[in-house]
Amino acid sequence: MAVDTFIVFAGVYDSAADAEADYEVVKDLHTKAGLIDAYDAAVIVRRADGKVKIAKKHETPTRAGGVLGAGVGLATGVVLVLFPFAAIGGGLLAVTTGSGAILGAVAGHAAAGMSRHDLKELGEHLDAGQAGLVVVGVSDMQAKIERSMKKARKIEAKQLKADTAEIEADAKPAAEDAKPAGEDAKPAAD
């Protein structure tokens, strides 16, 4: 089992605009370093009804969710653990049985890779703002990511251990179930 150690950063913001600005800075940091596939990020916004919505996200295409074509990565998994009824865009995250199972697999691994205490602290931390930025990055980028989140009122950083190959293995059956009928069908031989 090849377990990778990631750092989860949760920044609290007074506005979605500030969270999105730092999201772009974190993205630029990884792009310039040639590490665009080394992080996941999600901007969350508290709606008028008090519920949380993922307004913007970047999921590493070469890790679990991206490989499976679901666009679900560890940042979305962490958000789902902290806010089980989070919405993305206009709808709930778990829109179909297949994508719900993929989300469940990724969220389960995100929850298992962190202590309950750390998860509780992250959730309480993010509850304090109107918006938040969750970044899951490689540990070597910790100081640079923290410096990039300049507009945050406060940043909490916690360690996450995850076996991305195991996440993919757990999510793969759900991804197969989520494919439209006939997508895997091979054309008939002439």
PDB file of N, CA, C and O in Angstrom, residues 10-81:
ATOM      1  N   ALA A  10      -7.446  24.834   4.916  1.00  0.00           N
ATOM      2  CA  ALA A  10      -8.795  25.387   4.919  1.00  0.00           C
ATOM      3  C   ALA A  10      -8.681  26.853   5.292  1.00  0.00           C
ATOM      4  O   ALA A  10      -8.304  27.196   6.411  1.00  0.00           O
ATOM      5  N   GLY A  11      -8.972  27.702   4.327  1.00  0.00           N
ATOM      6  CA  GLY A  11      -8.924  29.137   4.561  1.00  0.00           C
ATOM      7  C   GLY A  11     -10.330  29.689   4.709  1.00  0.00           C
ATOM      8  O   GLY A  11     -11.235  29.295   3.974  1.00  0.00           O
ATOM      9  N   VAL A  12     -10.504  30.596   5.663  1.00  0.00           N
ATOM     10  CA  VAL A  12     -11.798  31.228   5.906  1.00  0.00           C
ATOM     11  C   VAL A  12     -11.762  32.631   5.311  1.00  0.00           C
ATOM     12  O   VAL A  12     -10.797  33.379   5.519  1.00  0.00           O
ATOM     13  N   TYR A  13     -12.831  32.983   4.605  1.00  0.00           N
ATOM     14  CA  TYR A  13     -12.896  34.264   3.896  1.00  0.00           C
ATOM     15  C   TYR A  13     -14.194  34.993   4.199  1.00  0.00           C
ATOM     16  O   TYR A  13     -15.221  34.368   4.462  1.00  0.00           O
ATOM     17  N   ASP A  14     -14.120  36.314   4.113  1.00  0.00           N
ATOM     18  CA  ASP A  14     -15.314  37.133   4.295  1.00  0.00           C
ATOM     19  C   ASP A  14     -16.158  37.192   3.028  1.00  0.00           C
ATOM     20  O   ASP A  14     -17.334  37.522   3.082  1.00  0.00           O
ATOM     21  N   SER A  15     -15.543  36.883   1.882  1.00  0.00           N
ATOM     22  CA  SER A  15     -16.289  36.938   0.619  1.00  0.00           C
ATOM     23  C   SER A  15     -15.817  35.846  -0.329  1.00  0.00           C
ATOM     24  O   SER A  15     -14.667  35.399  -0.266  1.00  0.00           O
ATOM     25  N   ALA A  16     -16.722  35.461  -1.215  1.00  0.00           N
ATOM     26  CA  ALA A  16     -16.385  34.485  -2.244  1.00  0.00           C
ATOM     27  C   ALA A  16     -15.312  35.054  -3.178  1.00  0.00           C
ATOM     28  O   ALA A  16     -14.442  34.316  -3.647  1.00  0.00           O
ATOM     29  N   ALA A  17     -15.354  36.347  -3.429  1.00  0.00           N
ATOM     30  CA  ALA A  17     -14.367  36.976  -4.325  1.00  0.00           C
ATOM     31  C   ALA A  17     -12.955  36.806  -3.774  1.00  0.00           C
ATOM     32  O   ALA A  17     -12.022  36.507  -4.532  1.00  0.00           O
ATOM     33  N   ASP A  18     -12.788  36.978  -2.457  1.00  0.00           N
ATOM     34  CA  ASP A  18     -11.462  36.794  -1.854  1.00  0.00           C
ATOM     35  C   ASP A  18     -11.013  35.341  -1.944  1.00  0.00           C
ATOM     36  O   ASP A  18      -9.851  35.060  -2.242  1.00  0.00           O
ATOM     37  N   ALA A  19     -11.933  34.400  -1.694  1.00  0.00           N
ATOM     38  CA  ALA A  19     -11.593  32.971  -1.779  1.00  0.00           C
ATOM     39  C   ALA A  19     -11.211  32.601  -3.206  1.00  0.00           C
ATOM     40  O   ALA A  19     -10.238  31.878  -3.438  1.00  0.00           O
ATOM     41  N   GLU A  20     -11.958  33.121  -4.175  1.00  0.00           N
ATOM     42  CA  GLU A  20     -11.661  32.823  -5.577  1.00  0.00           C
ATOM     43  C   GLU A  20     -10.342  33.456  -6.018  1.00  0.00           C
ATOM     44  O   GLU A  20      -9.607  32.877  -6.821  1.00  0.00           O
ATOM     45  N   ALA A  21     -10.022  34.626  -5.502  1.00  0.00           N
ATOM     46  CA  ALA A  21      -8.745  35.277  -5.832  1.00  0.00           C
ATOM     47  C   ALA A  21      -7.582  34.410  -5.342  1.00  0.00           C
ATOM     48  O   ALA A  21      -6.612  34.180  -6.084  1.00  0.00           O
ATOM     49  N   ASP A  22      -7.667  33.901  -4.103  1.00  0.00           N
ATOM     50  CA  ASP A  22      -6.606  33.036  -3.589  1.00  0.00           C
ATOM     51  C   ASP A  22      -6.575  31.697  -4.322  1.00  0.00           C
ATOM     52  O   ASP A  22      -5.506  31.129  -4.541  1.00  0.00           O
ATOM     53  N   TYR A  23      -7.728  31.201  -4.735  1.00  0.00           N
ATOM     54  CA  TYR A  23      -7.806  29.977  -5.543  1.00  0.00           C
ATOM     55  C   TYR A  23      -6.959  30.151  -6.810  1.00  0.00           C
ATOM     56  O   TYR A  23      -6.191  29.259  -7.184  1.00  0.00           O
ATOM     57  N   GLU A  24      -7.101  31.288  -7.458  1.00  0.00           N
ATOM     58  CA  GLU A  24      -6.338  31.566  -8.684  1.00  0.00           C
ATOM     59  C   GLU A  24      -4.845  31.671  -8.388  1.00  0.00           C
ATOM     60  O   GLU A  24      -4.016  31.213  -9.178  1.00  0.00           O
ATOM     61  N   VAL A  25      -4.475  32.276  -7.251  1.00  0.00           N
ATOM     62  CA  VAL A  25      -3.063  32.393  -6.884  1.00  0.00           C
ATOM     63  C   VAL A  25      -2.460  31.003  -6.631  1.00  0.00           C
ATOM     64  O   VAL A  25      -1.345  30.711  -7.075  1.00  0.00           O
ATOM     65  N   VAL A  26      -3.210  30.141  -5.942  1.00  0.00           N
ATOM     66  CA  VAL A  26      -2.749  28.765  -5.690  1.00  0.00           C
ATOM     67  C   VAL A  26      -2.602  28.014  -7.015  1.00  0.00           C
ATOM     68  O   VAL A  26      -1.613  27.303  -7.229  1.00  0.00           O
ATOM     69  N   LYS A  27      -3.537  28.209  -7.915  1.00  0.00           N
ATOM     70  CA  LYS A  27      -3.470  27.569  -9.235  1.00  0.00           C
ATOM     71  C   LYS A  27      -2.232  28.057  -9.999  1.00  0.00           C
ATOM     72  O   LYS A  27      -1.493  27.253 -10.571  1.00  0.00           O
ATOM     73  N   ASP A  28      -1.997  29.375 -10.002  1.00  0.00           N
ATOM     74  CA  ASP A  28      -0.827  29.941 -10.683  1.00  0.00           C
ATOM     75  C   ASP A  28       0.472  29.416 -10.079  1.00  0.00           C
ATOM     76  O   ASP A  28       1.429  29.121 -10.800  1.00  0.00           O
ATOM     77  N   LEU A  29       0.513  29.307  -8.761  1.00  0.00           N
ATOM     78  CA  LEU A  29       1.686  28.773  -8.072  1.00  0.00           C
ATOM     79  C   LEU A  29       2.023  27.373  -8.591  1.00  0.00           C
ATOM     80  O   LEU A  29       3.176  27.091  -8.925  1.00  0.00           O
ATOM     81  N   HIS A  30       1.023  26.524  -8.681  1.00  0.00           N
ATOM     82  CA  HIS A  30       1.249  25.152  -9.144  1.00  0.00           C
ATOM     83  C   HIS A  30       1.564  25.096 -10.643  1.00  0.00           C
ATOM     84  O   HIS A  30       2.365  24.276 -11.077  1.00  0.00           O
ATOM     85  N   THR A  31       0.943  25.971 -11.418  1.00  0.00           N
ATOM     86  CA  THR A  31       1.218  26.020 -12.859  1.00  0.00           C
ATOM     87  C   THR A  31       2.669  26.414 -13.107  1.00  0.00           C
ATOM     88  O   THR A  31       3.379  25.766 -13.879  1.00  0.00           O
ATOM     89  N   LYS A  32       3.127  27.476 -12.440  1.00  0.00           N
ATOM     90  CA  LYS A  32       4.504  27.955 -12.611  1.00  0.00           C
ATOM     91  C   LYS A  32       5.533  26.935 -12.137  1.00  0.00           C
ATOM     92  O   LYS A  32       6.625  26.842 -12.695  1.00  0.00           O
ATOM     93  N   ALA A  33       5.177  26.153 -11.120  1.00  0.00           N
ATOM     94  CA  ALA A  33       6.096  25.139 -10.588  1.00  0.00           C
ATOM     95  C   ALA A  33       6.035  23.838 -11.392  1.00  0.00           C
ATOM     96  O   ALA A  33       6.784  22.899 -11.119  1.00  0.00           O
ATOM     97  N   GLY A  34       5.147  23.794 -12.402  1.00  0.00           N
ATOM     98  CA  GLY A  34       4.988  22.571 -13.195  1.00  0.00           C
ATOM     99  C   GLY A  34       4.322  21.458 -12.402  1.00  0.00           C
ATOM    100  O   GLY A  34       4.519  20.284 -12.681  1.00  0.00           O
ATOM    101  N   LEU A  35       3.502  21.846 -11.422  1.00  0.00           N
ATOM    102  CA  LEU A  35       2.854  20.866 -10.539  1.00  0.00           C
ATOM    103  C   LEU A  35       1.333  20.983 -10.585  1.00  0.00           C
ATOM    104  O   LEU A  35       0.651  20.774  -9.588  1.00  0.00           O
ATOM    105  N   ILE A  36       0.785  21.304 -11.750  1.00  0.00           N
ATOM    106  CA  ILE A  36      -0.656  21.488 -11.874  1.00  0.00           C
ATOM    107  C   ILE A  36      -1.419  20.218 -11.484  1.00  0.00           C
ATOM    108  O   ILE A  36      -2.560  20.281 -11.038  1.00  0.00           O
ATOM    109  N   ASP A  37      -0.774  19.051 -11.595  1.00  0.00           N
ATOM    110  CA  ASP A  37      -1.409  17.786 -11.225  1.00  0.00           C
ATOM    111  C   ASP A  37      -1.089  17.373  -9.793  1.00  0.00           C
ATOM    112  O   ASP A  37      -1.295  16.234  -9.414  1.00  0.00           O
ATOM    113  N   ALA A  38      -0.597  18.305  -8.980  1.00  0.00           N
ATOM    114  CA  ALA A  38      -0.173  17.950  -7.619  1.00  0.00           C
ATOM    115  C   ALA A  38      -1.073  18.542  -6.537  1.00  0.00           C
ATOM    116  O   ALA A  38      -0.695  18.555  -5.381  1.00  0.00           O
ATOM    117  N   TYR A  39      -2.245  19.039  -6.910  1.00  0.00           N
ATOM    118  CA  TYR A  39      -3.132  19.611  -5.890  1.00  0.00           C
ATOM    119  C   TYR A  39      -4.584  19.524  -6.342  1.00  0.00           C
ATOM    120  O   TYR A  39      -4.884  19.379  -7.521  1.00  0.00           O
ATOM    121  N   ASP A  40      -5.479  19.589  -5.367  1.00  0.00           N
ATOM    122  CA  ASP A  40      -6.914  19.731  -5.600  1.00  0.00           C
ATOM    123  C   ASP A  40      -7.339  20.965  -4.816  1.00  0.00           C
ATOM    124  O   ASP A  40      -6.760  21.265  -3.772  1.00  0.00           O
ATOM    125  N   ALA A  41      -8.357  21.667  -5.285  1.00  0.00           N
ATOM    126  CA  ALA A  41      -8.846  22.834  -4.557  1.00  0.00           C
ATOM    127  C   ALA A  41     -10.338  23.002  -4.803  1.00  0.00           C
ATOM    128  O   ALA A  41     -10.842  22.625  -5.858  1.00  0.00           O
ATOM    129  N   ALA A  42     -11.010  23.563  -3.810  1.00  0.00           N
ATOM    130  CA  ALA A  42     -12.437  23.852  -3.941  1.00  0.00           C
ATOM    131  C   ALA A  42     -12.758  25.138  -3.183  1.00  0.00           C
ATOM    132  O   ALA A  42     -12.364  25.296  -2.031  1.00  0.00           O
ATOM    133  N   VAL A  43     -13.454  26.041  -3.872  1.00  0.00           N
ATOM    134  CA  VAL A  43     -13.967  27.250  -3.233  1.00  0.00           C
ATOM    135  C   VAL A  43     -15.378  26.919  -2.785  1.00  0.00           C
ATOM    136  O   VAL A  43     -16.195  26.455  -3.578  1.00  0.00           O
ATOM    137  N   ILE A  44     -15.643  27.139  -1.494  1.00  0.00           N
ATOM    138  CA  ILE A  44     -16.994  26.906  -0.991  1.00  0.00           C
ATOM    139  C   ILE A  44     -17.599  28.226  -0.561  1.00  0.00           C
ATOM    140  O   ILE A  44     -16.900  29.126  -0.103  1.00  0.00           O
ATOM    141  N   VAL A  45     -18.913  28.335  -0.753  1.00  0.00           N
ATOM    142  CA  VAL A  45     -19.633  29.556  -0.438  1.00  0.00           C
ATOM    143  C   VAL A  45     -20.875  29.183   0.371  1.00  0.00           C
ATOM    144  O   VAL A  45     -21.564  28.224   0.045  1.00  0.00           O
ATOM    145  N   ARG A  46     -21.125  29.951   1.418  1.00  0.00           N
ATOM    146  CA  ARG A  46     -22.335  29.745   2.220  1.00  0.00           C
ATOM    147  C   ARG A  46     -23.469  30.525   1.554  1.00  0.00           C
ATOM    148  O   ARG A  46     -23.382  31.731   1.345  1.00  0.00           O
ATOM    149  N   ARG A  47     -24.527  29.800   1.188  1.00  0.00           N
ATOM    150  CA  ARG A  47     -25.686  30.426   0.547  1.00  0.00           C
ATOM    151  C   ARG A  47     -26.556  31.130   1.593  1.00  0.00           C
ATOM    152  O   ARG A  47     -26.362  30.952   2.795  1.00  0.00           O
ATOM    153  N   ALA A  48     -27.524  31.890   1.137  1.00  0.00           N
ATOM    154  CA  ALA A  48     -28.424  32.622   2.030  1.00  0.00           C
ATOM    155  C   ALA A  48     -29.173  31.682   2.977  1.00  0.00           C
ATOM    156  O   ALA A  48     -29.467  32.043   4.118  1.00  0.00           O
ATOM    157  N   ASP A  49     -29.454  30.447   2.520  1.00  0.00           N
ATOM    158  CA  ASP A  49     -30.168  29.484   3.368  1.00  0.00           C
ATOM    159  C   ASP A  49     -29.239  28.771   4.355  1.00  0.00           C
ATOM    160  O   ASP A  49     -29.660  27.881   5.087  1.00  0.00           O
ATOM    161  N   GLY A  50     -27.930  29.155   4.349  1.00  0.00           N
ATOM    162  CA  GLY A  50     -26.968  28.569   5.280  1.00  0.00           C
ATOM    163  C   GLY A  50     -26.256  27.332   4.754  1.00  0.00           C
ATOM    164  O   GLY A  50     -25.290  26.868   5.351  1.00  0.00           O
ATOM    165  N   LYS A  51     -26.719  26.790   3.644  1.00  0.00           N
ATOM    166  CA  LYS A  51     -26.086  25.600   3.075  1.00  0.00           C
ATOM    167  C   LYS A  51     -24.830  25.984   2.298  1.00  0.00           C
ATOM    168  O   LYS A  51     -24.676  27.113   1.854  1.00  0.00           O
ATOM    169  N   VAL A  52     -23.949  25.008   2.141  1.00  0.00           N
ATOM    170  CA  VAL A  52     -22.666  25.228   1.484  1.00  0.00           C
ATOM    171  C   VAL A  52     -22.735  24.752   0.032  1.00  0.00           C
ATOM    172  O   VAL A  52     -23.318  23.710  -0.268  1.00  0.00           O
ATOM    173  N   LYS A  53     -22.117  25.524  -0.830  1.00  0.00           N
ATOM    174  CA  LYS A  53     -22.059  25.194  -2.264  1.00  0.00           C
ATOM    175  C   LYS A  53     -20.604  25.272  -2.708  1.00  0.00           C
ATOM    176  O   LYS A  53     -19.867  26.167  -2.299  1.00  0.00           O
ATOM    177  N   ILE A  54     -20.182  24.311  -3.540  1.00  0.00           N
ATOM    178  CA  ILE A  54     -18.858  24.392  -4.160  1.00  0.00           C
ATOM    179  C   ILE A  54     -19.003  25.275  -5.392  1.00  0.00           C
ATOM    180  O   ILE A  54     -19.703  24.920  -6.337  1.00  0.00           O
ATOM    181  N   ALA A  55     -18.379  26.445  -5.343  1.00  0.00           N
ATOM    182  CA  ALA A  55     -18.515  27.422  -6.418  1.00  0.00           C
ATOM    183  C   ALA A  55     -17.500  27.193  -7.536  1.00  0.00           C
ATOM    184  O   ALA A  55     -17.753  27.529  -8.686  1.00  0.00           O
ATOM    185  N   LYS A  56     -16.343  26.626  -7.186  1.00  0.00           N
ATOM    186  CA  LYS A  56     -15.270  26.442  -8.158  1.00  0.00           C
ATOM    187  C   LYS A  56     -14.386  25.323  -7.641  1.00  0.00           C
ATOM    188  O   LYS A  56     -14.194  25.193  -6.433  1.00  0.00           O
ATOM    189  N   LYS A  57     -13.849  24.493  -8.554  1.00  0.00           N
ATOM    190  CA  LYS A  57     -12.963  23.428  -8.089  1.00  0.00           C
ATOM    191  C   LYS A  57     -11.945  23.056  -9.149  1.00  0.00           C
ATOM    192  O   LYS A  57     -12.164  23.239 -10.340  1.00  0.00           O
ATOM    193  N   HIS A  58     -10.821  22.565  -8.664  1.00  0.00           N
ATOM    194  CA  HIS A  58      -9.780  21.995  -9.517  1.00  0.00           C
ATOM    195  C   HIS A  58      -9.477  20.625  -8.946  1.00  0.00           C
ATOM    196  O   HIS A  58      -9.136  20.504  -7.775  1.00  0.00           O
ATOM    197  N   GLU A  59      -9.637  19.606  -9.741  1.00  0.00           N
ATOM    198  CA  GLU A  59      -9.347  18.246  -9.300  1.00  0.00           C
ATOM    199  C   GLU A  59      -8.222  17.700 -10.160  1.00  0.00           C
ATOM    200  O   GLU A  59      -8.248  17.825 -11.381  1.00  0.00           O
ATOM    201  N   THR A  60      -7.236  17.119  -9.518  1.00  0.00           N
ATOM    202  CA  THR A  60      -6.086  16.585 -10.228  1.00  0.00           C
ATOM    203  C   THR A  60      -6.529  15.496 -11.196  1.00  0.00           C
ATOM    204  O   THR A  60      -7.080  14.487 -10.769  1.00  0.00           O
ATOM    205  N   PRO A  61      -6.300  15.690 -12.484  1.00  0.00           N
ATOM    206  CA  PRO A  61      -6.764  14.703 -13.456  1.00  0.00           C
ATOM    207  C   PRO A  61      -6.030  13.373 -13.387  1.00  0.00           C
ATOM    208  O   PRO A  61      -6.540  12.373 -13.868  1.00  0.00           O
ATOM    209  N   THR A  62      -4.849  13.337 -12.801  1.00  0.00           N
ATOM    210  CA  THR A  62      -4.112  12.074 -12.768  1.00  0.00           C
ATOM    211  C   THR A  62      -4.299  11.314 -11.467  1.00  0.00           C
ATOM    212  O   THR A  62      -3.698  10.278 -11.278  1.00  0.00           O
ATOM    213  N   ARG A  63      -5.129  11.844 -10.562  1.00  0.00           N
ATOM    214  CA  ARG A  63      -5.441  11.110  -9.344  1.00  0.00           C
ATOM    215  C   ARG A  63      -6.839  10.546  -9.475  1.00  0.00           C
ATOM    216  O   ARG A  63      -7.589  10.869 -10.375  1.00  0.00           O
ATOM    217  N   ALA A  64      -7.253   9.772  -8.528  1.00  0.00           N
ATOM    218  CA  ALA A  64      -8.475   8.970  -8.522  1.00  0.00           C
ATOM    219  C   ALA A  64      -9.642   9.497  -9.349  1.00  0.00           C
ATOM    220  O   ALA A  64      -9.975   8.922 -10.367  1.00  0.00           O
ATOM    221  N   GLY A  65     -10.295  10.552  -8.924  1.00  0.00           N
ATOM    222  CA  GLY A  65     -11.501  11.005  -9.594  1.00  0.00           C
ATOM    223  C   GLY A  65     -11.269  11.406 -11.031  1.00  0.00           C
ATOM    224  O   GLY A  65     -12.065  11.103 -11.903  1.00  0.00           O
ATOM    225  N   GLY A  66     -10.168  12.114 -11.298  1.00  0.00           N
ATOM    226  CA  GLY A  66      -9.888  12.550 -12.653  1.00  0.00           C
ATOM    227  C   GLY A  66      -9.665  11.390 -13.597  1.00  0.00           C
ATOM    228  O   GLY A  66     -10.152  11.388 -14.721  1.00  0.00           O
ATOM    229  N   VAL A  67      -8.945  10.385 -13.144  1.00  0.00           N
ATOM    230  CA  VAL A  67      -8.691   9.206 -13.970  1.00  0.00           C
ATOM    231  C   VAL A  67      -9.996   8.514 -14.306  1.00  0.00           C
ATOM    232  O   VAL A  67     -10.190   8.003 -15.393  1.00  0.00           O
ATOM    233  N   LEU A  68     -10.910   8.513 -13.357  1.00  0.00           N
ATOM    234  CA  LEU A  68     -12.188   7.850 -13.568  1.00  0.00           C
ATOM    235  C   LEU A  68     -13.161   8.717 -14.355  1.00  0.00           C
ATOM    236  O   LEU A  68     -14.271   8.304 -14.643  1.00  0.00           O
ATOM    237  N   GLY A  69     -12.754   9.921 -14.674  1.00  0.00           N
ATOM    238  CA  GLY A  69     -13.599  10.787 -15.475  1.00  0.00           C
ATOM    239  C   GLY A  69     -14.707  11.463 -14.692  1.00  0.00           C
ATOM    240  O   GLY A  69     -15.582  12.093 -15.246  1.00  0.00           O
ATOM    241  N   ALA A  70     -14.684  11.360 -13.377  1.00  0.00           N
ATOM    242  CA  ALA A  70     -15.763  11.943 -12.586  1.00  0.00           C
ATOM    243  C   ALA A  70     -15.435  13.349 -12.110  1.00  0.00           C
ATOM    244  O   ALA A  70     -16.308  14.043 -11.618  1.00  0.00           O
ATOM    245  N   GLY A  71     -14.190  13.772 -12.238  1.00  0.00           N
ATOM    246  CA  GLY A  71     -13.817  15.103 -11.794  1.00  0.00           C
ATOM    247  C   GLY A  71     -13.950  15.285 -10.288  1.00  0.00           C
ATOM    248  O   GLY A  71     -14.245  16.358  -9.819  1.00  0.00           O
ATOM    249  N   VAL A  72     -13.757  14.216  -9.556  1.00  0.00           N
ATOM    250  CA  VAL A  72     -13.876  14.257  -8.098  1.00  0.00           C
ATOM    251  C   VAL A  72     -12.519  13.928  -7.513  1.00  0.00           C
ATOM    252  O   VAL A  72     -11.933  12.910  -7.831  1.00  0.00           O
ATOM    253  N   GLY A  73     -12.021  14.813  -6.675  1.00  0.00           N
ATOM    254  CA  GLY A  73     -10.730  14.578  -6.051  1.00  0.00           C
ATOM    255  C   GLY A  73     -10.816  14.751  -4.549  1.00  0.00           C
ATOM    256  O   GLY A  73     -11.897  14.855  -3.970  1.00  0.00           O
ATOM    257  N   LEU A  74      -9.668  14.781  -3.912  1.00  0.00           N
ATOM    258  CA  LEU A  74      -9.614  14.821  -2.458  1.00  0.00           C
ATOM    259  C   LEU A  74     -10.200  16.105  -1.868  1.00  0.00           C
ATOM    260  O   LEU A  74     -10.797  16.068  -0.793  1.00  0.00           O
ATOM    261  N   ALA A  75     -10.069  17.240  -2.540  1.00  0.00           N
ATOM    262  CA  ALA A  75     -10.646  18.481  -2.002  1.00  0.00           C
ATOM    263  C   ALA A  75     -12.169  18.364  -1.939  1.00  0.00           C
ATOM    264  O   ALA A  75     -12.789  18.710  -0.932  1.00  0.00           O
ATOM    265  N   THR A  76     -12.786  17.849  -3.002  1.00  0.00           N
ATOM    266  CA  THR A  76     -14.228  17.637  -2.998  1.00  0.00           C
ATOM    267  C   THR A  76     -14.597  16.612  -1.934  1.00  0.00           C
ATOM    268  O   THR A  76     -15.598  16.765  -1.236  1.00  0.00           O
ATOM    269  N   GLY A  77     -13.775  15.574  -1.783  1.00  0.00           N
ATOM    270  CA  GLY A  77     -14.018  14.568  -0.751  1.00  0.00           C
ATOM    271  C   GLY A  77     -13.999  15.161   0.641  1.00  0.00           C
ATOM    272  O   GLY A  77     -14.868  14.863   1.468  1.00  0.00           O
ATOM    273  N   VAL A  78     -13.031  16.034   0.910  1.00  0.00           N
ATOM    274  CA  VAL A  78     -12.957  16.686   2.220  1.00  0.00           C
ATOM    275  C   VAL A  78     -14.184  17.568   2.440  1.00  0.00           C
ATOM    276  O   VAL A  78     -14.805  17.540   3.512  1.00  0.00           O
ATOM    277  N   VAL A  79     -14.568  18.349   1.424  1.00  0.00           N
ATOM    278  CA  VAL A  79     -15.748  19.207   1.556  1.00  0.00           C
ATOM    279  C   VAL A  79     -16.985  18.355   1.846  1.00  0.00           C
ATOM    280  O   VAL A  79     -17.791  18.692   2.709  1.00  0.00           O
ATOM    281  N   LEU A  80     -17.123  17.235   1.161  1.00  0.00           N
ATOM    282  CA  LEU A  80     -18.281  16.364   1.364  1.00  0.00           C
ATOM    283  C   LEU A  80     -18.293  15.760   2.772  1.00  0.00           C
ATOM    284  O   LEU A  80     -19.348  15.627   3.378  1.00  0.00           O
ATOM    285  N   VAL A  81     -17.127  15.436   3.306  1.00  0.00           N
ATOM    286  CA  VAL A  81     -17.055  14.924   4.678  1.00  0.00           C
ATOM    287  C   VAL A  81     -17.499  16.007   5.659  1.00  0.00           C
ATOM    288  O   VAL A  81     -18.265  15.751   6.594  1.00  0.00           O
TER     289      VAL A  81
END
